[in-house]
Amino acid sequence: MSLSLILPMSAFALAASISPGPVNLVCLSSGTRYPVSRGLIFVTGATLGFIALFVAVGLGLYSLLTMVPMLETLLRWGGVAFLLYLSIKLAMDSGQLPETGVDKAPGFGTGAIMQWLNPKAWLASASGIGAYTSANDLNQILLFASLYLPICWLSLACWVYAGAFLRRYVQRPVVLMAINRTLALLLAISCLYLVIG
């Protein structure tokens, strides 16, 4: 593969990974509430979940969804339900920073599942595969996925670290409650995008 293909693939992966979306908002929230190490577990799950989705789309999963519209509908409503569940949990949070709270932090599995229910991840996969690879070319898909892997992980980790940075300024529960409710509203708005998009 030439550098002329690797650089645009990398730029696309960076733009798609670091821009705000449901997973990025959960990373930010996790960084404000939990130790960075817990947030990075979520990031790892979200990254690997996305790479699995990306490769599956590259190998024809997106075509299956267009052939069986009911699957796309189920995926959309599953995504809406999951994101609404997360936004309700975030909105109802007391704003008290947990001392231990390790078991309540979103984990690896949540991150992986979230990507499969995330419209932004599906759009990034389908448009990236369509723009930068030949149809079903496994070598190109795997190259793109290997570029995406560190870029996605580092991009999501940036959101966790941004949350950890904000944590210093949100020691008062009322401030954290306001941030959580704002993030919950943004997650709910992303559900609206799923319903009408």
GROMACS .gro file of C-alpha atoms in nm:
model
  197
    1MET     CA    1   0.000   0.000   0.000
    2SER     CA    2   0.124   0.344  -0.083
    3LEU     CA    3   0.157   0.640   0.148
    4SER     CA    4  -0.093   0.818  -0.076
    5LEU     CA    5  -0.360   0.577   0.051
    6ILE     CA    6  -0.240   0.541   0.411
    7LEU     CA    7  -0.245   0.916   0.485
    8PRO     CA    8  -0.607   0.977   0.371
    9MET     CA    9  -0.722   0.661   0.552
   10SER     CA   10  -0.553   0.784   0.871
   11ALA     CA   11  -0.700   1.133   0.836
   12PHE     CA   12  -1.047   0.986   0.787
   13ALA     CA   13  -1.005   0.758   1.091
   14LEU     CA   14  -0.895   1.053   1.305
   15ALA     CA   15  -1.181   1.278   1.196
   16ALA     CA   16  -1.439   1.002   1.249
   17SER     CA   17  -1.298   0.889   1.586
   18ILE     CA   18  -1.233   1.217   1.763
   19SER     CA   19  -1.550   1.401   1.660
   20PRO     CA   20  -1.833   1.402   1.918
   21GLY     CA   21  -2.073   1.109   1.927
   22PRO     CA   22  -2.246   0.888   2.183
   23VAL     CA   23  -1.933   0.684   2.264
   24ASN     CA   24  -1.721   0.999   2.301
   25LEU     CA   25  -1.977   1.145   2.544
   26VAL     CA   26  -1.965   0.831   2.759
   27CYS     CA   27  -1.583   0.852   2.756
   28LEU     CA   28  -1.601   1.214   2.875
   29SER     CA   29  -1.850   1.127   3.148
   30SER     CA   30  -1.642   0.828   3.258
   31GLY     CA   31  -1.335   1.048   3.286
   32THR     CA   32  -1.516   1.292   3.516
   33ARG     CA   33  -1.657   1.020   3.743
   34TYR     CA   34  -1.412   0.731   3.759
   35PRO     CA   35  -1.039   0.667   3.762
   36VAL     CA   36  -0.880   0.702   3.418
   37SER     CA   37  -0.792   0.332   3.418
   38ARG     CA   38  -1.164   0.243   3.428
   39GLY     CA   39  -1.235   0.480   3.141
   40LEU     CA   40  -0.957   0.323   2.936
   41ILE     CA   41  -1.116  -0.021   2.980
   42PHE     CA   42  -1.432   0.121   2.822
   43VAL     CA   43  -1.217   0.280   2.548
   44THR     CA   44  -1.053  -0.055   2.472
   45GLY     CA   45  -1.391  -0.229   2.444
   46ALA     CA   46  -1.529   0.050   2.225
   47THR     CA   47  -1.223   0.041   2.000
   48LEU     CA   48  -1.223  -0.336   1.953
   49GLY     CA   49  -1.601  -0.335   1.907
   50PHE     CA   50  -1.564  -0.072   1.638
   51ILE     CA   51  -1.284  -0.261   1.459
   52ALA     CA   52  -1.498  -0.578   1.457
   53LEU     CA   53  -1.788  -0.377   1.313
   54PHE     CA   54  -1.559  -0.209   1.059
   55VAL     CA   55  -1.422  -0.540   0.930
   56ALA     CA   56  -1.772  -0.694   0.925
   57VAL     CA   57  -1.906  -0.401   0.722
   58GLY     CA   58  -1.606  -0.431   0.490
   59LEU     CA   59  -1.681  -0.798   0.435
   60GLY     CA   60  -2.042  -0.732   0.338
   61LEU     CA   61  -2.251  -0.691   0.656
   62TYR     CA   62  -2.384  -0.356   0.536
   63SER     CA   63  -2.509  -0.524   0.218
   64LEU     CA   64  -2.698  -0.775   0.431
   65LEU     CA   65  -2.870  -0.491   0.616
   66THR     CA   66  -2.985  -0.336   0.290
   67MET     CA   67  -3.119  -0.672   0.171
   68VAL     CA   68  -3.303  -0.740   0.499
   69PRO     CA   69  -3.450  -0.403   0.608
   70MET     CA   70  -3.595  -0.556   0.927
   71LEU     CA   71  -3.241  -0.606   1.062
   72GLU     CA   72  -3.166  -0.237   1.016
   73THR     CA   73  -3.490  -0.146   1.195
   74LEU     CA   74  -3.407  -0.379   1.487
   75LEU     CA   75  -3.057  -0.235   1.508
   76ARG     CA   76  -3.189   0.122   1.506
   77TRP     CA   77  -3.443   0.059   1.784
   78GLY     CA   78  -3.191  -0.142   1.985
   79GLY     CA   79  -2.956   0.152   1.961
   80VAL     CA   80  -3.227   0.395   2.069
   81ALA     CA   81  -3.319   0.179   2.370
   82PHE     CA   82  -2.956   0.137   2.479
   83LEU     CA   83  -2.866   0.505   2.441
   84LEU     CA   84  -3.184   0.614   2.622
   85TYR     CA   85  -3.100   0.373   2.905
   86LEU     CA   86  -2.752   0.528   2.934
   87SER     CA   87  -2.887   0.883   2.917
   88ILE     CA   88  -3.146   0.812   3.189
   89LYS     CA   89  -2.877   0.664   3.415
   90LEU     CA   90  -2.661   0.971   3.356
   91ALA     CA   91  -2.948   1.215   3.414
   92MET     CA   92  -3.044   1.045   3.743
   93ASP     CA   93  -2.688   1.050   3.876
   94SER     CA   94  -2.653   1.227   4.211
   95GLY     CA   95  -2.333   1.409   4.120
   96GLN     CA   96  -2.142   1.246   4.405
   97LEU     CA   97  -1.801   1.131   4.287
   98PRO     CA   98  -1.753   0.767   4.386
   99GLU     CA   99  -1.469   0.676   4.615
  100THR     CA  100  -1.444   0.322   4.480
  101GLY     CA  101  -1.730   0.289   4.227
  102VAL     CA  102  -1.527   0.045   4.015
  103ASP     CA  103  -1.822  -0.186   3.953
  104LYS     CA  104  -2.048   0.098   3.833
  105ALA     CA  105  -1.819   0.237   3.564
  106PRO     CA  106  -1.905   0.144   3.204
  107GLY     CA  107  -1.678  -0.143   3.112
  108PHE     CA  108  -1.527  -0.329   2.818
  109GLY     CA  109  -1.851  -0.503   2.714
  110THR     CA  110  -2.054  -0.182   2.728
  111GLY     CA  111  -1.800  -0.012   2.503
  112ALA     CA  112  -1.804  -0.294   2.248
  113ILE     CA  113  -2.185  -0.321   2.239
  114MET     CA  114  -2.224   0.054   2.217
  115GLN     CA  115  -2.031   0.068   1.892
  116TRP     CA  116  -2.261  -0.188   1.728
  117LEU     CA  117  -2.561   0.024   1.834
  118ASN     CA  118  -2.397   0.355   1.740
  119PRO     CA  119  -2.516   0.515   1.414
  120LYS     CA  120  -2.194   0.717   1.392
  121ALA     CA  121  -1.989   0.393   1.393
  122TRP     CA  122  -2.201   0.240   1.115
  123LEU     CA  123  -2.177   0.556   0.907
  124ALA     CA  124  -1.799   0.583   0.960
  125SER     CA  125  -1.753   0.217   0.867
  126ALA     CA  126  -1.970   0.225   0.555
  127SER     CA  127  -1.839   0.556   0.423
  128GLY     CA  128  -1.474   0.475   0.502
  129ILE     CA  129  -1.494   0.133   0.338
  130GLY     CA  130  -1.674   0.280   0.037
  131ALA     CA  131  -1.431   0.567  -0.009
  132TYR     CA  132  -1.093   0.402   0.055
  133THR     CA  133  -1.118   0.032  -0.031
  134SER     CA  134  -1.213  -0.179  -0.331
  135ALA     CA  135  -1.515  -0.400  -0.282
  136ASN     CA  136  -1.434  -0.691  -0.049
  137ASP     CA  137  -1.054  -0.644  -0.079
  138LEU     CA  138  -0.951  -0.808   0.248
  139ASN     CA  139  -0.595  -0.667   0.242
  140GLN     CA  140  -0.720  -0.309   0.207
  141ILE     CA  141  -0.986  -0.360   0.474
  142LEU     CA  142  -0.732  -0.506   0.718
  143LEU     CA  143  -0.484  -0.225   0.645
  144PHE     CA  144  -0.754   0.033   0.710
  145ALA     CA  145  -0.859  -0.148   1.030
  146SER     CA  146  -0.497  -0.163   1.151
  147LEU     CA  147  -0.468   0.213   1.099
  148TYR     CA  148  -0.804   0.274   1.265
  149LEU     CA  149  -0.719   0.068   1.576
  150PRO     CA  150  -0.459   0.299   1.740
  151ILE     CA  151  -0.622   0.616   1.605
  152CYS     CA  152  -0.963   0.522   1.747
  153TRP     CA  153  -0.817   0.415   2.082
  154LEU     CA  154  -0.612   0.734   2.122
  155SER     CA  155  -0.903   0.955   2.012
  156LEU     CA  156  -1.144   0.801   2.263
  157ALA     CA  157  -0.876   0.809   2.533
  158CYS     CA  158  -0.845   1.185   2.474
  159TRP     CA  159  -1.211   1.220   2.574
  160VAL     CA  160  -1.149   1.022   2.895
  161TYR     CA  161  -0.850   1.241   2.979
  162ALA     CA  162  -1.056   1.554   2.903
  163GLY     CA  163  -1.312   1.426   3.153
  164ALA     CA  164  -1.037   1.360   3.409
  165PHE     CA  165  -0.914   1.715   3.355
  166LEU     CA  166  -1.267   1.849   3.413
  167ARG     CA  167  -1.298   1.636   3.727
  168ARG     CA  168  -1.069   1.881   3.909
  169TYR     CA  169  -1.327   2.152   3.852
  170VAL     CA  170  -1.642   1.955   3.927
  171GLN     CA  171  -1.583   1.849   4.286
  172ARG     CA  172  -1.917   2.003   4.385
  173PRO     CA  173  -2.204   1.759   4.322
  174VAL     CA  174  -2.430   2.032   4.179
  175VAL     CA  175  -2.174   2.110   3.905
  176LEU     CA  176  -2.128   1.743   3.816
  177MET     CA  177  -2.505   1.695   3.812
  178ALA     CA  178  -2.538   1.980   3.561
  179ILE     CA  179  -2.265   1.829   3.341
  180ASN     CA  180  -2.423   1.482   3.362
  181ARG     CA  181  -2.764   1.617   3.267
  182THR     CA  182  -2.616   1.806   2.974
  183LEU     CA  183  -2.441   1.489   2.854
  184ALA     CA  184  -2.763   1.291   2.910
  185LEU     CA  185  -2.952   1.543   2.695
  186LEU     CA  186  -2.690   1.513   2.420
  187LEU     CA  187  -2.719   1.133   2.430
  188ALA     CA  188  -3.098   1.162   2.408
  189ILE     CA  189  -3.060   1.395   2.108
  190SER     CA  190  -2.842   1.132   1.941
  191CYS     CA  191  -3.139   0.895   1.990
  192LEU     CA  192  -3.355   1.142   1.801
  193TYR     CA  193  -3.101   1.127   1.517
  194LEU     CA  194  -3.137   0.749   1.517
  195VAL     CA  195  -3.516   0.771   1.495
  196ILE     CA  196  -3.540   1.032   1.220
  197GLY     CA  197  -3.207   0.969   1.042
   0.00000   0.00000   0.00000
